[in-house]
Amino acid sequence: MSTRPNLPPLRLHVPEPKFRPGDEAEFSDLQIPAAGSAPRPAVEASPSDFHALAYSLVRVLDDDGNAVGPWDPKLDPDTLRAILRAMALTRAFDERMYRAQRQGKTSFYMKCTGEEAIACAQAMALHRDDMCFPSYRQQGLLIARDWPLVDMMNQIYSNKGDRLGGKQLPIMYSARDAGFFSISGNLTTQLPQAVGWAMASAIKGDKRIAAAWCGEGSTAEGDFHSACTFAAVYRAPVILNVVNNQWAISSFSGFAGAEATTFAARAIGYGIAGLRVDGNDALAVYAATDWAAERARTNQGPTLIEFFTYRAEGHSTSDDPSAYRSVQEPERWPLGDPIARLKQHLIRIGEWDDARHAAMDLELANAVKAAQKEAEKNGILGHGMHQPMSSMFEGVFETMPWHLKEQRQQMLDEAKAAGIETS
């Protein structure tokens, strides 16, 4: 029995997205600062000097395609076109692999439509030998670093050309030579791994830094906070990227804390640098990454960047977003399309035009189609297993332990007795 009858009963707040299926979507309540309005602190500034940047939004491209303000990285036209090309190629790759999944050629695919600027522009701002610890929507890192599309498709198809031997789910690439750490389906494991790698780099006196990516939903997991603690305490040379695309599968960002504050604001509690960035503005993405990378390289410590963006497509090919959100949301997202915005900027400065863009799109579509034909010569997942059965024991330990050797031999003996081909 309560001893304070005058108090109202306690209530639990359950977050609820603004729009559900059938609702009219509009984002007029979003506070989007003008492009160029966010100040750019000195690289060596103390994180306590720019807390406001964790609540604002770093933007460079205005509505007319002009690059304005102190965060303008002033990139040369060739670099701008390279970022545009990488984004367009990533989208073309996604479209063809999505269709391949629908045709039964692979089991699973995840597109990054609307988020291309984050991986592609960041790849251009990082050094080639910096180590990236991606989540599952950063295929643009590999594409921007000119990793062979055929190799990526071999992995998606789990065919005989798959370097990973069919041991990873489709789209969970691994490419050490591209500075691309193996993708994990267990979300946010890559953040403490990235911090540990960065700490090791510092201990060795190396000059390479690390960068890691996760979605806003998985910032609610313990691994995120462990990574932030170690990064802050040891001032690890790492960039922690939170891709806030508003949805964690069918759970909107409010369940991860978005109603209370920004995700970039979590940096403040750890005493590390925090930025909130327009994730659909390739120039802002580049500038923020370049700034954070310089902080890491000059021993100023880690940076947490929240990229404010929108997941235009479903979470994966296993997802139907119309079941939980308004179908109008993607087209009404106020920050626009990252490819269209950079295209507009290049046209604005006289370094691009619609005809060249159309020609590029056709060239890239043909290149992806040719790569697909080449990869499918090695087989497709829909036609069954393409790796020898005995390979399940390989590639796990540097030296296979005795008990696995025994198990492998037992499998081979039993398969032979049953007349099953194992090689």
Coordinates of C-alpha atoms in Angstrom, one line a residue:
M1 CA 0.0 0.0 0.0
S2 CA 1.5 3.4 -1.0
T3 CA 2.2 5.8 1.8
R4 CA 1.8 8.7 -0.6
P5 CA -1.7 8.5 -2.0
N6 CA -1.4 12.0 -3.5
L7 CA 1.2 10.9 -6.1
P8 CA 0.0 9.7 -9.5
P9 CA 0.8 6.1 -10.4
L10 CA 4.0 5.4 -12.2
R11 CA 4.0 5.0 -16.0
L12 CA 6.4 3.4 -18.3
H13 CA 7.3 5.2 -21.6
V14 CA 7.3 3.0 -24.6
P15 CA 8.9 4.7 -27.7
E16 CA 6.6 4.9 -30.8
P17 CA 7.7 5.8 -34.3
K18 CA 6.0 8.9 -35.8
F19 CA 4.6 7.1 -38.8
R20 CA 3.2 3.6 -39.3
P21 CA 2.0 1.9 -42.5
G22 CA -0.8 4.0 -44.0
D23 CA 0.3 7.2 -42.2
E24 CA 1.1 10.4 -44.1
A25 CA 4.8 10.9 -43.6
E26 CA 6.3 14.4 -43.2
F27 CA 9.5 15.5 -41.4
S28 CA 8.8 19.2 -40.7
D29 CA 9.7 18.7 -37.0
L30 CA 13.3 17.8 -37.9
Q31 CA 15.6 20.6 -37.0
I32 CA 18.1 20.7 -39.9
P33 CA 20.7 23.5 -39.5
A34 CA 21.7 25.5 -42.5
A35 CA 24.7 24.1 -44.5
G36 CA 27.9 25.8 -43.4
S37 CA 26.6 26.9 -40.0
A38 CA 28.5 24.4 -37.8
P39 CA 31.9 25.6 -36.7
R40 CA 35.0 23.5 -37.4
P41 CA 37.2 23.2 -34.3
A42 CA 41.0 22.9 -34.6
V43 CA 42.1 19.3 -34.8
E44 CA 43.9 19.6 -31.5
A45 CA 40.9 21.1 -29.6
S46 CA 39.7 19.5 -26.4
P47 CA 36.5 17.6 -26.8
S48 CA 34.9 19.7 -24.1
D49 CA 35.3 22.8 -26.3
F50 CA 32.8 21.6 -28.9
H51 CA 30.0 19.7 -27.2
A52 CA 27.5 21.6 -29.4
L53 CA 28.7 19.7 -32.5
A54 CA 27.2 16.5 -31.0
Y55 CA 23.8 18.0 -31.1
S56 CA 24.0 20.1 -34.3
L57 CA 24.6 18.7 -37.9
V58 CA 27.8 19.2 -39.9
R59 CA 26.7 20.1 -43.4
V60 CA 28.6 21.4 -46.5
L61 CA 26.3 21.2 -49.5
D62 CA 23.3 23.6 -49.5
D63 CA 20.1 23.1 -51.3
D64 CA 21.5 24.7 -54.5
G65 CA 24.5 22.4 -54.6
N66 CA 27.0 24.9 -53.3
A67 CA 29.8 23.9 -50.9
V68 CA 29.8 26.3 -48.0
G69 CA 31.2 26.9 -44.6
P70 CA 34.3 25.9 -42.6
W71 CA 33.9 22.2 -43.1
D72 CA 34.2 22.4 -46.9
P73 CA 37.1 20.1 -47.7
K74 CA 37.8 21.9 -51.0
L75 CA 38.3 18.7 -52.9
D76 CA 39.6 18.9 -56.5
P77 CA 37.1 17.9 -59.2
D78 CA 38.8 14.6 -59.9
T79 CA 38.4 13.5 -56.3
L80 CA 34.7 14.6 -56.3
R81 CA 34.1 12.6 -59.5
A82 CA 35.9 9.6 -57.9
I83 CA 33.5 9.7 -54.9
L84 CA 30.5 10.1 -57.2
R85 CA 31.6 7.1 -59.3
A86 CA 32.2 4.9 -56.3
M87 CA 28.8 5.7 -55.0
A88 CA 27.1 5.1 -58.3
L89 CA 29.0 1.8 -58.7
T90 CA 28.0 0.7 -55.2
R91 CA 24.3 1.4 -56.1
A92 CA 24.6 -0.5 -59.4
F93 CA 26.3 -3.4 -57.6
D94 CA 23.5 -3.5 -55.0
E95 CA 20.8 -3.4 -57.7
R96 CA 22.2 -6.4 -59.6
M97 CA 22.9 -8.5 -56.5
Y98 CA 19.4 -7.8 -55.2
R99 CA 18.0 -9.1 -58.4
A100 CA 20.3 -12.1 -58.2
Q101 CA 18.9 -12.9 -54.8
R102 CA 15.4 -12.6 -56.1
Q103 CA 16.3 -15.0 -58.9
G104 CA 17.4 -17.6 -56.3
K105 CA 21.1 -17.3 -57.1
T106 CA 22.0 -16.5 -53.5
S107 CA 20.2 -16.7 -50.2
F108 CA 20.5 -13.2 -48.8
Y109 CA 21.5 -9.7 -49.7
M110 CA 21.6 -6.2 -48.0
K111 CA 21.6 -3.0 -49.9
C112 CA 22.9 0.4 -48.7
T113 CA 20.7 2.6 -50.9
G114 CA 20.8 6.1 -49.5
E115 CA 23.9 5.5 -47.4
E116 CA 26.5 5.3 -50.1
A117 CA 28.2 8.5 -49.2
I118 CA 29.2 7.2 -45.8
A119 CA 31.4 4.3 -46.9
C120 CA 32.5 5.8 -50.2
A121 CA 33.5 9.3 -49.1
Q122 CA 35.1 7.9 -45.9
A123 CA 37.2 5.4 -47.9
M124 CA 38.6 8.4 -49.8
A125 CA 39.4 10.3 -46.6
L126 CA 41.2 7.3 -44.9
H127 CA 44.5 5.9 -45.9
R128 CA 44.5 2.7 -47.9
D129 CA 46.3 0.8 -45.1
D130 CA 44.1 2.1 -42.3
M131 CA 42.1 -0.9 -41.0
C132 CA 38.3 -0.8 -41.4
F133 CA 36.0 -2.8 -39.2
P134 CA 32.7 -2.6 -41.0
S135 CA 29.2 -3.6 -40.3
Y136 CA 27.1 -5.1 -43.1
R137 CA 26.2 -2.0 -45.1
Q138 CA 29.7 -0.7 -45.9
Q139 CA 30.4 -2.5 -49.2
G140 CA 31.2 0.9 -50.6
L141 CA 34.5 0.8 -48.7
L142 CA 35.7 -2.2 -50.8
I143 CA 34.3 -0.7 -54.0
A144 CA 35.9 2.7 -53.4
R145 CA 39.2 0.9 -52.8
D146 CA 38.8 -0.8 -56.2
W147 CA 38.4 -4.3 -54.8
P148 CA 37.4 -6.7 -57.6
L149 CA 33.7 -7.0 -58.0
V150 CA 34.1 -10.6 -59.1
D151 CA 35.7 -11.5 -55.7
M152 CA 32.8 -9.9 -53.8
M153 CA 30.3 -11.7 -56.0
N154 CA 32.1 -15.0 -55.5
Q155 CA 31.6 -14.5 -51.7
I156 CA 27.9 -13.7 -52.2
Y157 CA 27.4 -16.9 -54.3
S158 CA 29.6 -19.0 -51.9
N159 CA 31.0 -20.6 -55.1
K160 CA 34.2 -22.3 -55.8
G161 CA 35.9 -18.9 -56.3
D162 CA 35.0 -17.8 -52.8
R163 CA 38.2 -17.2 -50.9
L164 CA 36.3 -17.7 -47.7
G165 CA 35.3 -21.2 -48.7
G166 CA 31.6 -20.6 -48.2
K167 CA 32.1 -20.2 -44.4
Q168 CA 30.6 -16.7 -44.2
L169 CA 27.0 -15.6 -44.9
P170 CA 26.6 -13.8 -48.2
I171 CA 27.8 -10.1 -48.0
M172 CA 30.0 -10.8 -45.0
Y173 CA 33.2 -10.0 -46.9
S174 CA 36.8 -10.2 -45.6
A175 CA 39.7 -8.6 -47.4
R176 CA 42.8 -8.0 -45.4
D177 CA 44.7 -6.6 -48.5
A178 CA 42.0 -3.9 -48.7
G179 CA 42.2 -3.1 -45.0
F180 CA 38.7 -4.6 -44.6
F181 CA 38.2 -6.7 -41.4
S182 CA 35.8 -9.7 -41.6
I183 CA 32.2 -8.7 -41.2
S184 CA 30.4 -10.3 -38.3
G185 CA 26.7 -11.0 -38.2
N186 CA 26.8 -10.4 -34.4
L187 CA 26.4 -6.7 -34.3
T188 CA 28.9 -4.3 -32.7
T189 CA 31.6 -6.9 -32.0
Q190 CA 33.7 -4.9 -34.5
L191 CA 33.9 -1.8 -32.3
P192 CA 35.9 -3.3 -29.4
Q193 CA 38.0 -5.2 -32.1
A194 CA 38.7 -1.9 -33.8
V195 CA 39.7 -0.2 -30.5
G196 CA 42.0 -3.2 -29.7
W197 CA 43.6 -3.0 -33.1
A198 CA 44.1 0.7 -32.8
M199 CA 45.7 0.3 -29.3
A200 CA 48.0 -2.4 -30.7
S201 CA 49.0 0.0 -33.6
A202 CA 49.8 2.7 -31.0
I203 CA 51.8 0.2 -28.8
K204 CA 53.9 -0.8 -31.8
G205 CA 54.5 2.9 -32.8
D206 CA 52.8 2.3 -36.1
K207 CA 51.1 5.1 -38.1
R208 CA 47.9 3.3 -39.1
I209 CA 44.6 4.1 -37.5
A210 CA 41.4 2.1 -37.3
A211 CA 37.8 2.9 -38.1
A212 CA 34.6 1.0 -37.2
W213 CA 31.0 1.2 -38.1
C214 CA 27.7 0.1 -36.4
G215 CA 24.1 1.1 -36.7
E216 CA 22.3 3.2 -34.2
G217 CA 20.3 0.3 -32.9
S218 CA 23.4 -1.6 -31.8
T219 CA 24.7 1.3 -29.8
A220 CA 22.4 -0.1 -27.1
E221 CA 24.6 -3.2 -26.8
G222 CA 27.4 -3.6 -24.2
D223 CA 30.1 -3.9 -26.8
F224 CA 29.5 -0.3 -27.9
H225 CA 30.1 1.0 -24.4
S226 CA 33.1 -1.2 -23.7
A227 CA 34.7 0.1 -26.9
C228 CA 34.0 3.7 -25.9
T229 CA 35.5 3.1 -22.5
F230 CA 38.7 1.6 -23.8
A231 CA 39.0 4.2 -26.6
A232 CA 38.6 7.0 -24.1
V233 CA 40.9 5.7 -21.4
Y234 CA 43.8 4.8 -23.7
R235 CA 43.1 7.6 -26.3
A236 CA 43.1 4.9 -29.0
P237 CA 43.6 6.2 -32.6
V238 CA 40.2 5.1 -33.8
I239 CA 37.1 6.5 -35.4
L240 CA 33.8 5.1 -34.2
N241 CA 31.1 5.6 -36.8
V242 CA 27.4 5.3 -35.9
V243 CA 25.2 5.1 -39.0
N244 CA 21.9 6.4 -37.8
N245 CA 19.6 5.3 -40.6
Q246 CA 16.6 5.5 -38.4
W247 CA 15.7 1.8 -38.4
A248 CA 17.3 -1.3 -36.8
I249 CA 15.4 -3.9 -38.8
S250 CA 11.8 -3.0 -37.8
S251 CA 12.7 -1.2 -34.6
F252 CA 12.9 2.6 -35.0
S253 CA 15.8 4.6 -33.5
G254 CA 13.8 5.6 -30.4
F255 CA 14.3 2.1 -28.9
A256 CA 18.1 2.8 -28.9
G257 CA 17.7 6.2 -27.2
A258 CA 17.1 8.6 -30.1
E259 CA 14.1 10.3 -28.3
A260 CA 16.3 11.3 -25.4
T261 CA 19.3 12.7 -27.2
T262 CA 21.6 12.3 -30.3
F263 CA 23.9 9.3 -30.7
A264 CA 26.8 11.6 -31.1
A265 CA 26.1 13.0 -27.6
R266 CA 27.2 9.7 -26.1
A267 CA 30.7 10.8 -26.8
I268 CA 30.4 13.6 -24.2
G269 CA 29.9 11.2 -21.3
Y270 CA 33.1 9.4 -22.3
G271 CA 35.1 12.6 -22.8
I272 CA 35.9 11.9 -26.4
A273 CA 35.2 14.0 -29.5
G274 CA 31.7 13.8 -30.9
L275 CA 30.3 15.0 -34.2
R276 CA 26.9 14.7 -35.8
V277 CA 27.1 14.8 -39.5
D278 CA 24.7 14.9 -42.5
G279 CA 25.2 11.4 -43.8
N280 CA 23.8 12.2 -47.2
D281 CA 26.3 15.0 -47.8
A282 CA 29.4 13.3 -49.3
L283 CA 31.5 16.5 -48.6
A284 CA 30.5 16.6 -45.0
V285 CA 31.2 12.9 -44.6
Y286 CA 34.6 13.3 -46.1
A287 CA 35.5 16.4 -44.1
A288 CA 34.4 14.9 -40.8
T289 CA 36.3 11.7 -41.4
D290 CA 39.4 13.6 -42.5
W291 CA 39.3 15.7 -39.4
A292 CA 38.8 12.7 -37.1
A293 CA 41.6 10.8 -38.9
E294 CA 44.0 13.7 -38.3
R295 CA 43.1 13.7 -34.6
A296 CA 43.8 10.0 -34.4
R297 CA 47.1 10.3 -36.3
T298 CA 48.3 13.2 -34.1
N299 CA 47.5 11.3 -30.8
Q300 CA 44.5 13.5 -30.0
G301 CA 42.4 10.4 -29.3
P302 CA 39.2 8.8 -30.7
T303 CA 36.2 10.4 -32.3
L304 CA 32.6 9.2 -32.3
I305 CA 30.7 10.3 -35.4
E306 CA 27.0 9.9 -35.9
F307 CA 26.0 10.0 -39.5
F308 CA 22.4 11.1 -39.7
T309 CA 20.9 9.3 -42.8
Y310 CA 18.0 7.1 -43.8
R311 CA 17.7 3.5 -44.9
A312 CA 15.8 3.9 -48.1
E313 CA 15.4 0.1 -48.7
G314 CA 14.5 -2.8 -46.5
H315 CA 16.9 -4.0 -43.8
S316 CA 17.7 -7.0 -46.1
T317 CA 16.0 -9.2 -48.7
S318 CA 14.3 -10.9 -45.8
D319 CA 12.5 -7.7 -44.8
D320 CA 9.4 -5.9 -45.9
P321 CA 9.6 -2.3 -44.6
S322 CA 6.0 -1.5 -45.7
A323 CA 4.9 -3.7 -42.8
Y324 CA 6.2 -1.3 -40.1
R325 CA 6.8 2.2 -41.7
S326 CA 5.1 4.6 -44.0
V327 CA 5.9 3.9 -47.7
Q328 CA 6.3 7.7 -48.1
E329 CA 9.2 8.0 -45.7
P330 CA 12.1 7.3 -48.2
E331 CA 11.0 9.8 -50.8
R332 CA 10.2 12.5 -48.2
W333 CA 13.4 12.2 -46.2
P334 CA 14.6 15.8 -46.1
L335 CA 18.3 15.3 -46.6
G336 CA 17.8 13.9 -50.1
D337 CA 19.9 11.4 -52.1
P338 CA 23.7 11.4 -51.6
I339 CA 24.4 10.7 -55.3
A340 CA 22.0 13.3 -56.6
R341 CA 23.4 15.9 -54.2
L342 CA 27.0 15.4 -55.2
K343 CA 26.0 15.2 -58.9
Q344 CA 24.2 18.6 -58.5
H345 CA 27.4 20.1 -56.9
L346 CA 29.6 18.9 -59.7
I347 CA 27.2 20.4 -62.3
R348 CA 27.1 23.6 -60.2
I349 CA 30.9 24.1 -60.4
G350 CA 31.0 23.2 -64.1
E351 CA 32.7 19.8 -63.7
W352 CA 29.8 17.5 -64.7
D353 CA 26.6 17.3 -66.7
D354 CA 23.5 15.0 -67.1
A355 CA 24.9 13.4 -70.3
R356 CA 28.2 12.4 -68.6
H357 CA 26.3 11.1 -65.6
A358 CA 24.0 9.0 -67.8
A359 CA 27.0 7.6 -69.7
M360 CA 28.7 6.8 -66.4
D361 CA 25.6 4.9 -65.1
L362 CA 25.4 2.9 -68.3
E363 CA 29.2 2.1 -68.1
L364 CA 28.9 1.0 -64.5
A365 CA 25.8 -1.1 -65.1
N366 CA 27.6 -2.9 -67.9
A367 CA 30.7 -3.4 -65.7
V368 CA 28.7 -5.0 -62.9
K369 CA 26.8 -7.2 -65.4
A370 CA 30.1 -8.4 -66.9
A371 CA 31.5 -9.1 -63.4
Q372 CA 28.4 -11.1 -62.5
K373 CA 28.8 -13.3 -65.6
E374 CA 32.4 -13.9 -64.7
A375 CA 31.5 -14.8 -61.1
E376 CA 28.7 -17.1 -62.1
K377 CA 31.2 -19.2 -64.1
N378 CA 32.3 -20.4 -60.6
G379 CA 28.8 -21.4 -59.7
I380 CA 25.9 -19.9 -57.7
L381 CA 24.6 -20.7 -54.2
G382 CA 21.3 -21.8 -55.6
H383 CA 22.9 -24.8 -57.3
G384 CA 24.2 -26.3 -54.0
M385 CA 27.5 -26.6 -52.3
H386 CA 30.6 -25.7 -54.2
Q387 CA 33.3 -26.5 -51.6
P388 CA 34.6 -30.0 -50.7
M389 CA 33.0 -31.3 -47.6
S390 CA 36.4 -31.7 -45.9
S391 CA 37.0 -28.0 -46.2
M392 CA 34.6 -27.3 -43.2
F393 CA 37.6 -28.3 -41.0
E394 CA 40.0 -25.9 -42.7
G395 CA 40.7 -22.2 -42.3
V396 CA 39.7 -22.1 -38.6
F397 CA 42.9 -22.8 -36.8
E398 CA 46.4 -21.9 -38.0
T399 CA 47.4 -25.5 -37.2
M400 CA 44.5 -28.0 -37.1
P401 CA 44.3 -29.7 -33.7
W402 CA 44.4 -33.5 -33.4
H403 CA 40.7 -33.9 -32.6
L404 CA 39.6 -32.1 -35.8
K405 CA 42.0 -34.2 -37.8
E406 CA 40.4 -37.3 -36.4
Q407 CA 36.9 -35.9 -37.1
R408 CA 37.8 -35.0 -40.7
Q409 CA 39.3 -38.5 -41.3
Q410 CA 36.2 -40.1 -39.8
M411 CA 34.0 -38.0 -42.1
L412 CA 36.0 -38.9 -45.2
D413 CA 36.0 -42.7 -44.3
E414 CA 32.2 -42.7 -43.8
A415 CA 31.6 -40.7 -46.9
K416 CA 33.7 -43.0 -49.0
A417 CA 31.9 -46.1 -47.6
A418 CA 28.6 -44.4 -48.5
G419 CA 29.8 -43.6 -52.0
I420 CA 29.6 -39.8 -51.4
E421 CA 32.0 -37.5 -53.3
T422 CA 34.0 -35.3 -50.9
S423 CA 36.4 -33.4 -53.3

